[in-house]
Amino acid sequence: DTAVSQTPKYLVTQMGNDKSIKCEQNLGHDTMYWYKQDSKKFLKIMFSYNNKELIINETVPNRFSPKSPDKAHLNLHINSLELGDSAVYFCASSHPTGKYNEKLFFGSGTQLSVL
Amino acid sequence: DAKTTQPNSMESNEEEPVHLPCNHSTISGTDYIHWYRQLPSQGPEYVIHGLTSNVNNRMASLAIAEDRKSSTLILHRATLRDAAVYYCILRARGDNYGQNFVFGPGTRLSVLP
């Protein structure tokens, strides 16, 4: 009964393709996130959604489009993939009772390799 | 942005205590100190957090300096499973929805049998 699950775990694709990563959480949380971990292991937020509404959209190219069909799901669609998109993408969720004080629960990541 | 500095790597022997330091000299009065860890091929997992007082939970203890410019994560008895990258992160009171929740390179802890 994984709390935050994302699929696929590995994604290898050619430059220019369009791909999606799916994320689901069964924790009843209101807020979901997408993070990107680059080759230097820095983990930075890309998007956050609260109750299906976009809250945070960091300086991410328009080719990245998150979609939240309901508050348990946050999918990430990437158009026209580029070599620089290769990274590990993590989905996370939290329950914003204390907001700044909340714990984040992460999925196990999707390793995207663009060839 | 409030920033933290941590050693790149540390080593410990199994079943011995480990003290992981974090410097955050620019911390503001309302910043919380969070620790997460990332096991190999996993997403980060929450370890502990605190504001001013020392904190204990089943995973670890957090010792916060009186001036709050540094903190130390204490693993009381390291096990092989504790080998991971440990991240020290400051989270401001107004930092809702994670906009400034940035994980730096962290400290890679190796545990020797």
Short mmCIF file of N, CA and C in Angstrom, two decimals, chain A residues 5-114:
data_model
loop_
_atom_site.label_atom_id
_atom_site.label_comp_id
_atom_site.label_asym_id
_atom_site.label_seq_id
_atom_site.Cartn_x
_atom_site.Cartn_y
_atom_site.Cartn_z
N SER A 5 2.74 6.88 -5.26
CA SER A 5 3.28 6.00 -6.29
C SER A 5 3.33 6.74 -7.62
N GLN A 6 4.41 6.54 -8.32
CA GLN A 6 4.55 7.19 -9.62
C GLN A 6 5.02 6.17 -10.63
N THR A 7 4.54 6.34 -11.85
CA THR A 7 4.89 5.42 -12.94
C THR A 7 5.13 6.21 -14.21
N PRO A 8 6.08 5.76 -15.05
CA PRO A 8 6.93 4.57 -14.83
C PRO A 8 8.12 4.89 -13.93
N LYS A 9 8.86 3.89 -13.52
CA LYS A 9 10.07 4.10 -12.73
C LYS A 9 11.22 4.54 -13.63
N TYR A 10 11.26 4.00 -14.82
CA TYR A 10 12.28 4.39 -15.79
C TYR A 10 11.59 4.77 -17.10
N LEU A 11 12.14 5.78 -17.75
CA LEU A 11 11.58 6.24 -19.01
C LEU A 11 12.73 6.65 -19.91
N VAL A 12 12.90 5.90 -20.98
CA VAL A 12 13.96 6.21 -21.95
C VAL A 12 13.28 6.56 -23.26
N THR A 13 13.64 7.70 -23.82
CA THR A 13 12.93 8.16 -25.00
C THR A 13 13.85 9.02 -25.87
N GLN A 14 13.42 9.27 -27.06
CA GLN A 14 14.19 10.07 -28.01
C GLN A 14 13.84 11.54 -27.85
N MET A 15 14.79 12.38 -28.18
CA MET A 15 14.57 13.83 -28.24
C MET A 15 13.38 14.12 -29.14
N GLY A 16 12.56 15.08 -28.72
CA GLY A 16 11.43 15.50 -29.53
C GLY A 16 10.13 14.77 -29.22
N ASN A 17 10.23 13.66 -28.51
CA ASN A 17 9.01 12.91 -28.17
C ASN A 17 8.24 13.61 -27.05
N ASP A 18 6.98 13.18 -26.89
CA ASP A 18 6.13 13.64 -25.80
C ASP A 18 5.92 12.46 -24.86
N LYS A 19 6.04 12.71 -23.56
CA LYS A 19 5.85 11.62 -22.59
C LYS A 19 5.12 12.13 -21.36
N SER A 20 4.53 11.18 -20.62
CA SER A 20 3.85 11.53 -19.38
C SER A 20 4.34 10.68 -18.23
N ILE A 21 4.32 11.25 -17.04
CA ILE A 21 4.60 10.54 -15.80
C ILE A 21 3.36 10.69 -14.92
N LYS A 22 2.93 9.57 -14.35
CA LYS A 22 1.72 9.61 -13.53
C LYS A 22 2.07 9.52 -12.05
N CYS A 23 1.27 10.17 -11.23
CA CYS A 23 1.48 10.13 -9.79
C CYS A 23 0.13 10.03 -9.09
N GLU A 24 0.10 9.18 -8.08
CA GLU A 24 -1.11 9.00 -7.29
C GLU A 24 -0.73 8.89 -5.82
N GLN A 25 -1.51 9.50 -4.94
CA GLN A 25 -1.28 9.35 -3.50
C GLN A 25 -2.57 8.90 -2.83
N ASN A 26 -2.40 7.98 -1.88
CA ASN A 26 -3.56 7.44 -1.16
C ASN A 26 -3.58 7.89 0.29
N LEU A 27 -2.97 9.05 0.55
CA LEU A 27 -2.86 9.57 1.91
C LEU A 27 -3.97 10.56 2.25
N GLY A 28 -4.79 10.88 1.29
CA GLY A 28 -5.84 11.88 1.53
C GLY A 28 -5.30 13.29 1.62
N HIS A 29 -4.11 13.52 1.09
CA HIS A 29 -3.50 14.85 1.15
C HIS A 29 -4.13 15.80 0.15
N ASP A 30 -4.03 17.10 0.49
CA ASP A 30 -4.60 18.12 -0.38
C ASP A 30 -3.58 18.68 -1.38
N THR A 31 -2.32 18.58 -1.05
CA THR A 31 -1.29 19.25 -1.85
C THR A 31 -0.35 18.23 -2.47
N MET A 32 -0.08 18.40 -3.74
CA MET A 32 0.85 17.53 -4.45
C MET A 32 1.88 18.37 -5.19
N TYR A 33 3.05 17.76 -5.42
CA TYR A 33 4.19 18.48 -5.98
C TYR A 33 4.89 17.64 -7.03
N TRP A 34 5.57 18.34 -7.91
CA TRP A 34 6.56 17.70 -8.75
C TRP A 34 7.91 18.36 -8.46
N TYR A 35 8.93 17.52 -8.22
CA TYR A 35 10.30 17.97 -8.01
C TYR A 35 11.18 17.36 -9.08
N LYS A 36 12.26 18.06 -9.39
CA LYS A 36 13.25 17.55 -10.34
C LYS A 36 14.60 17.46 -9.63
N GLN A 37 15.25 16.29 -9.76
CA GLN A 37 16.59 16.13 -9.21
C GLN A 37 17.58 16.03 -10.35
N ASP A 38 18.48 17.00 -10.39
CA ASP A 38 19.41 17.04 -11.52
C ASP A 38 20.64 16.18 -11.26
N SER A 39 21.57 16.24 -12.16
CA SER A 39 22.76 15.36 -12.08
C SER A 39 23.63 15.70 -10.87
N LYS A 40 23.52 16.92 -10.36
CA LYS A 40 24.29 17.29 -9.17
C LYS A 40 23.51 16.99 -7.90
N LYS A 41 22.38 16.35 -8.05
CA LYS A 41 21.57 15.88 -6.92
C LYS A 41 20.79 16.98 -6.22
N PHE A 42 20.79 18.21 -6.80
CA PHE A 42 19.91 19.22 -6.23
C PHE A 42 18.47 18.86 -6.58
N LEU A 43 17.61 19.00 -5.60
CA LEU A 43 16.20 18.67 -5.78
C LEU A 43 15.41 19.96 -5.67
N LYS A 44 14.77 20.35 -6.76
CA LYS A 44 14.06 21.62 -6.78
C LYS A 44 12.60 21.44 -7.16
N ILE A 45 11.77 22.26 -6.56
CA ILE A 45 10.36 22.17 -6.86
C ILE A 45 10.07 22.69 -8.26
N MET A 46 9.15 22.04 -8.94
CA MET A 46 8.69 22.50 -10.26
C MET A 46 7.29 23.07 -10.13
N PHE A 47 6.40 22.29 -9.56
CA PHE A 47 4.99 22.69 -9.44
C PHE A 47 4.44 22.23 -8.09
N SER A 48 3.46 22.96 -7.60
CA SER A 48 2.66 22.42 -6.50
C SER A 48 1.19 22.73 -6.77
N TYR A 49 0.36 21.79 -6.42
CA TYR A 49 -1.09 21.89 -6.59
C TYR A 49 -1.75 21.70 -5.25
N ASN A 50 -2.80 22.47 -5.02
CA ASN A 50 -3.60 22.30 -3.83
C ASN A 50 -5.05 22.12 -4.25
N ASN A 51 -5.64 20.99 -3.89
CA ASN A 51 -7.02 20.70 -4.28
C ASN A 51 -7.25 20.93 -5.77
N LYS A 52 -6.38 20.37 -6.56
CA LYS A 52 -6.43 20.41 -8.03
C LYS A 52 -6.08 21.77 -8.63
N GLU A 53 -5.76 22.76 -7.81
CA GLU A 53 -5.44 24.07 -8.38
C GLU A 53 -3.94 24.33 -8.31
N LEU A 54 -3.41 24.88 -9.38
CA LEU A 54 -1.99 25.20 -9.44
C LEU A 54 -1.67 26.32 -8.46
N ILE A 55 -0.67 26.07 -7.61
CA ILE A 55 -0.27 27.06 -6.62
C ILE A 55 1.10 27.63 -6.98
N ILE A 56 2.04 26.75 -7.22
CA ILE A 56 3.40 27.16 -7.51
C ILE A 56 3.77 26.67 -8.90
N ASN A 57 4.35 27.54 -9.67
CA ASN A 57 4.87 27.16 -10.97
C ASN A 57 6.23 27.84 -11.09
N GLU A 58 7.27 27.09 -10.78
CA GLU A 58 8.60 27.68 -10.83
C GLU A 58 8.99 27.90 -12.30
N THR A 59 10.17 28.41 -12.52
CA THR A 59 10.59 28.73 -13.89
C THR A 59 10.87 27.46 -14.66
N VAL A 60 9.78 26.85 -15.07
CA VAL A 60 9.84 25.59 -15.81
C VAL A 60 9.35 25.88 -17.23
N PRO A 61 10.00 25.34 -18.25
CA PRO A 61 9.54 25.59 -19.62
C PRO A 61 8.09 25.19 -19.83
N ASN A 62 7.44 25.87 -20.76
CA ASN A 62 6.04 25.57 -21.06
C ASN A 62 5.84 24.16 -21.59
N ARG A 63 6.90 23.53 -21.98
CA ARG A 63 6.79 22.14 -22.47
C ARG A 63 6.33 21.20 -21.36
N PHE A 64 6.50 21.63 -20.11
CA PHE A 64 6.06 20.83 -18.97
C PHE A 64 4.67 21.28 -18.57
N SER A 65 3.72 20.34 -18.57
CA SER A 65 2.36 20.71 -18.20
C SER A 65 1.83 19.69 -17.20
N PRO A 66 1.63 20.15 -15.96
CA PRO A 66 1.03 19.26 -14.97
C PRO A 66 -0.48 19.25 -15.14
N LYS A 67 -1.08 18.14 -14.74
CA LYS A 67 -2.54 18.05 -14.78
C LYS A 67 -3.01 17.29 -13.55
N SER A 68 -4.00 17.84 -12.88
CA SER A 68 -4.51 17.20 -11.66
C SER A 68 -5.99 16.92 -11.86
N PRO A 69 -6.35 15.69 -12.27
CA PRO A 69 -7.76 15.37 -12.48
C PRO A 69 -8.56 15.34 -11.18
N ASP A 70 -7.91 15.00 -10.08
CA ASP A 70 -8.52 15.04 -8.75
C ASP A 70 -7.38 15.21 -7.75
N LYS A 71 -7.70 15.43 -6.49
CA LYS A 71 -6.63 15.80 -5.57
C LYS A 71 -5.72 14.62 -5.22
N ALA A 72 -6.07 13.42 -5.65
CA ALA A 72 -5.20 12.27 -5.40
C ALA A 72 -4.22 12.01 -6.54
N HIS A 73 -4.36 12.75 -7.63
CA HIS A 73 -3.52 12.51 -8.80
C HIS A 73 -2.91 13.80 -9.31
N LEU A 74 -1.63 13.71 -9.67
CA LEU A 74 -0.96 14.83 -10.33
C LEU A 74 -0.02 14.24 -11.37
N ASN A 75 -0.39 14.41 -12.63
CA ASN A 75 0.41 13.85 -13.71
C ASN A 75 1.25 14.95 -14.35
N LEU A 76 2.36 14.53 -14.94
CA LEU A 76 3.28 15.49 -15.57
C LEU A 76 3.46 15.09 -17.02
N HIS A 77 3.05 15.99 -17.92
CA HIS A 77 3.23 15.74 -19.34
C HIS A 77 4.35 16.63 -19.86
N ILE A 78 5.23 16.04 -20.64
CA ILE A 78 6.36 16.80 -21.18
C ILE A 78 6.34 16.69 -22.70
N ASN A 79 6.27 17.84 -23.35
CA ASN A 79 6.28 17.88 -24.82
C ASN A 79 7.70 18.12 -25.34
N SER A 80 7.95 17.65 -26.54
CA SER A 80 9.20 17.95 -27.26
C SER A 80 10.41 17.80 -26.35
N LEU A 81 10.59 16.63 -25.85
CA LEU A 81 11.66 16.36 -24.88
C LEU A 81 13.02 16.76 -25.42
N GLU A 82 13.84 17.33 -24.52
CA GLU A 82 15.20 17.76 -24.85
C GLU A 82 16.19 16.99 -23.99
N LEU A 83 17.44 16.99 -24.45
CA LEU A 83 18.49 16.27 -23.71
C LEU A 83 18.56 16.75 -22.26
N GLY A 84 18.40 18.04 -22.06
CA GLY A 84 18.52 18.62 -20.71
C GLY A 84 17.39 18.24 -19.78
N ASP A 85 16.37 17.59 -20.31
CA ASP A 85 15.27 17.15 -19.45
C ASP A 85 15.62 15.87 -18.71
N SER A 86 16.71 15.25 -19.09
CA SER A 86 17.13 14.02 -18.41
C SER A 86 17.40 14.32 -16.95
N ALA A 87 16.72 13.61 -16.08
CA ALA A 87 16.80 13.83 -14.64
C ALA A 87 15.92 12.80 -13.96
N VAL A 88 15.89 12.88 -12.62
CA VAL A 88 14.93 12.06 -11.89
C VAL A 88 13.82 13.00 -11.41
N TYR A 89 12.60 12.62 -11.68
CA TYR A 89 11.44 13.42 -11.31
C TYR A 89 10.71 12.74 -10.16
N PHE A 90 10.46 13.54 -9.12
CA PHE A 90 9.78 13.01 -7.94
C PHE A 90 8.44 13.70 -7.75
N CYS A 91 7.46 12.88 -7.46
CA CYS A 91 6.17 13.38 -7.05
C CYS A 91 6.14 13.35 -5.52
N ALA A 92 5.41 14.27 -4.92
CA ALA A 92 5.30 14.31 -3.47
C ALA A 92 3.92 14.84 -3.08
N SER A 93 3.56 14.59 -1.83
CA SER A 93 2.29 15.13 -1.35
C SER A 93 2.45 15.55 0.10
N SER A 94 1.54 16.40 0.55
CA SER A 94 1.54 16.82 1.95
C SER A 94 0.14 17.29 2.30
N HIS A 95 -0.11 17.31 3.61
CA HIS A 95 -1.38 17.80 4.11
C HIS A 95 -1.11 19.13 4.77
N PRO A 96 -1.62 20.21 4.22
CA PRO A 96 -1.21 21.53 4.71
C PRO A 96 -1.93 21.97 5.96
N THR A 97 -1.79 21.22 7.02
CA THR A 97 -2.39 21.69 8.27
C THR A 97 -1.56 22.83 8.83
N GLY A 98 -0.23 22.62 8.86
CA GLY A 98 0.63 23.68 9.36
C GLY A 98 1.41 24.34 8.25
N LYS A 99 1.15 23.96 7.04
CA LYS A 99 1.79 24.46 5.83
C LYS A 99 3.31 24.45 5.93
N TYR A 100 3.93 25.46 6.49
CA TYR A 100 5.39 25.51 6.56
C TYR A 100 5.94 24.39 7.43
N ASN A 101 5.05 23.80 8.24
CA ASN A 101 5.48 22.80 9.21
C ASN A 101 5.18 21.39 8.72
N GLU A 102 4.68 21.28 7.51
CA GLU A 102 4.18 19.99 7.07
C GLU A 102 5.30 19.08 6.60
N LYS A 103 5.02 17.78 6.63
CA LYS A 103 5.96 16.79 6.11
C LYS A 103 5.59 16.52 4.66
N LEU A 104 6.62 16.30 3.87
CA LEU A 104 6.40 15.88 2.49
C LEU A 104 6.62 14.39 2.39
N PHE A 105 5.76 13.73 1.62
CA PHE A 105 5.90 12.30 1.35
C PHE A 105 6.20 12.17 -0.14
N PHE A 106 7.32 11.51 -0.43
CA PHE A 106 7.78 11.43 -1.81
C PHE A 106 7.53 10.06 -2.42
N GLY A 107 7.32 10.06 -3.72
CA GLY A 107 7.35 8.82 -4.47
C GLY A 107 8.79 8.36 -4.67
N SER A 108 8.97 7.23 -5.34
CA SER A 108 10.31 6.67 -5.49
C SER A 108 11.03 7.19 -6.74
N GLY A 109 10.37 8.05 -7.48
CA GLY A 109 11.05 8.73 -8.58
C GLY A 109 10.87 8.07 -9.94
N THR A 110 10.99 8.88 -10.98
CA THR A 110 10.99 8.40 -12.36
C THR A 110 12.28 8.90 -13.00
N GLN A 111 13.12 7.97 -13.41
CA GLN A 111 14.38 8.36 -14.05
C GLN A 111 14.12 8.52 -15.54
N LEU A 112 14.19 9.75 -16.01
CA LEU A 112 13.95 10.06 -17.42
C LEU A 112 15.29 10.23 -18.12
N SER A 113 15.47 9.46 -19.18
CA SER A 113 16.68 9.59 -20.00
C SER A 113 16.25 9.95 -21.42
N VAL A 114 16.73 11.08 -21.90
CA VAL A 114 16.41 11.54 -23.24
C VAL A 114 17.64 11.35 -24.11
#
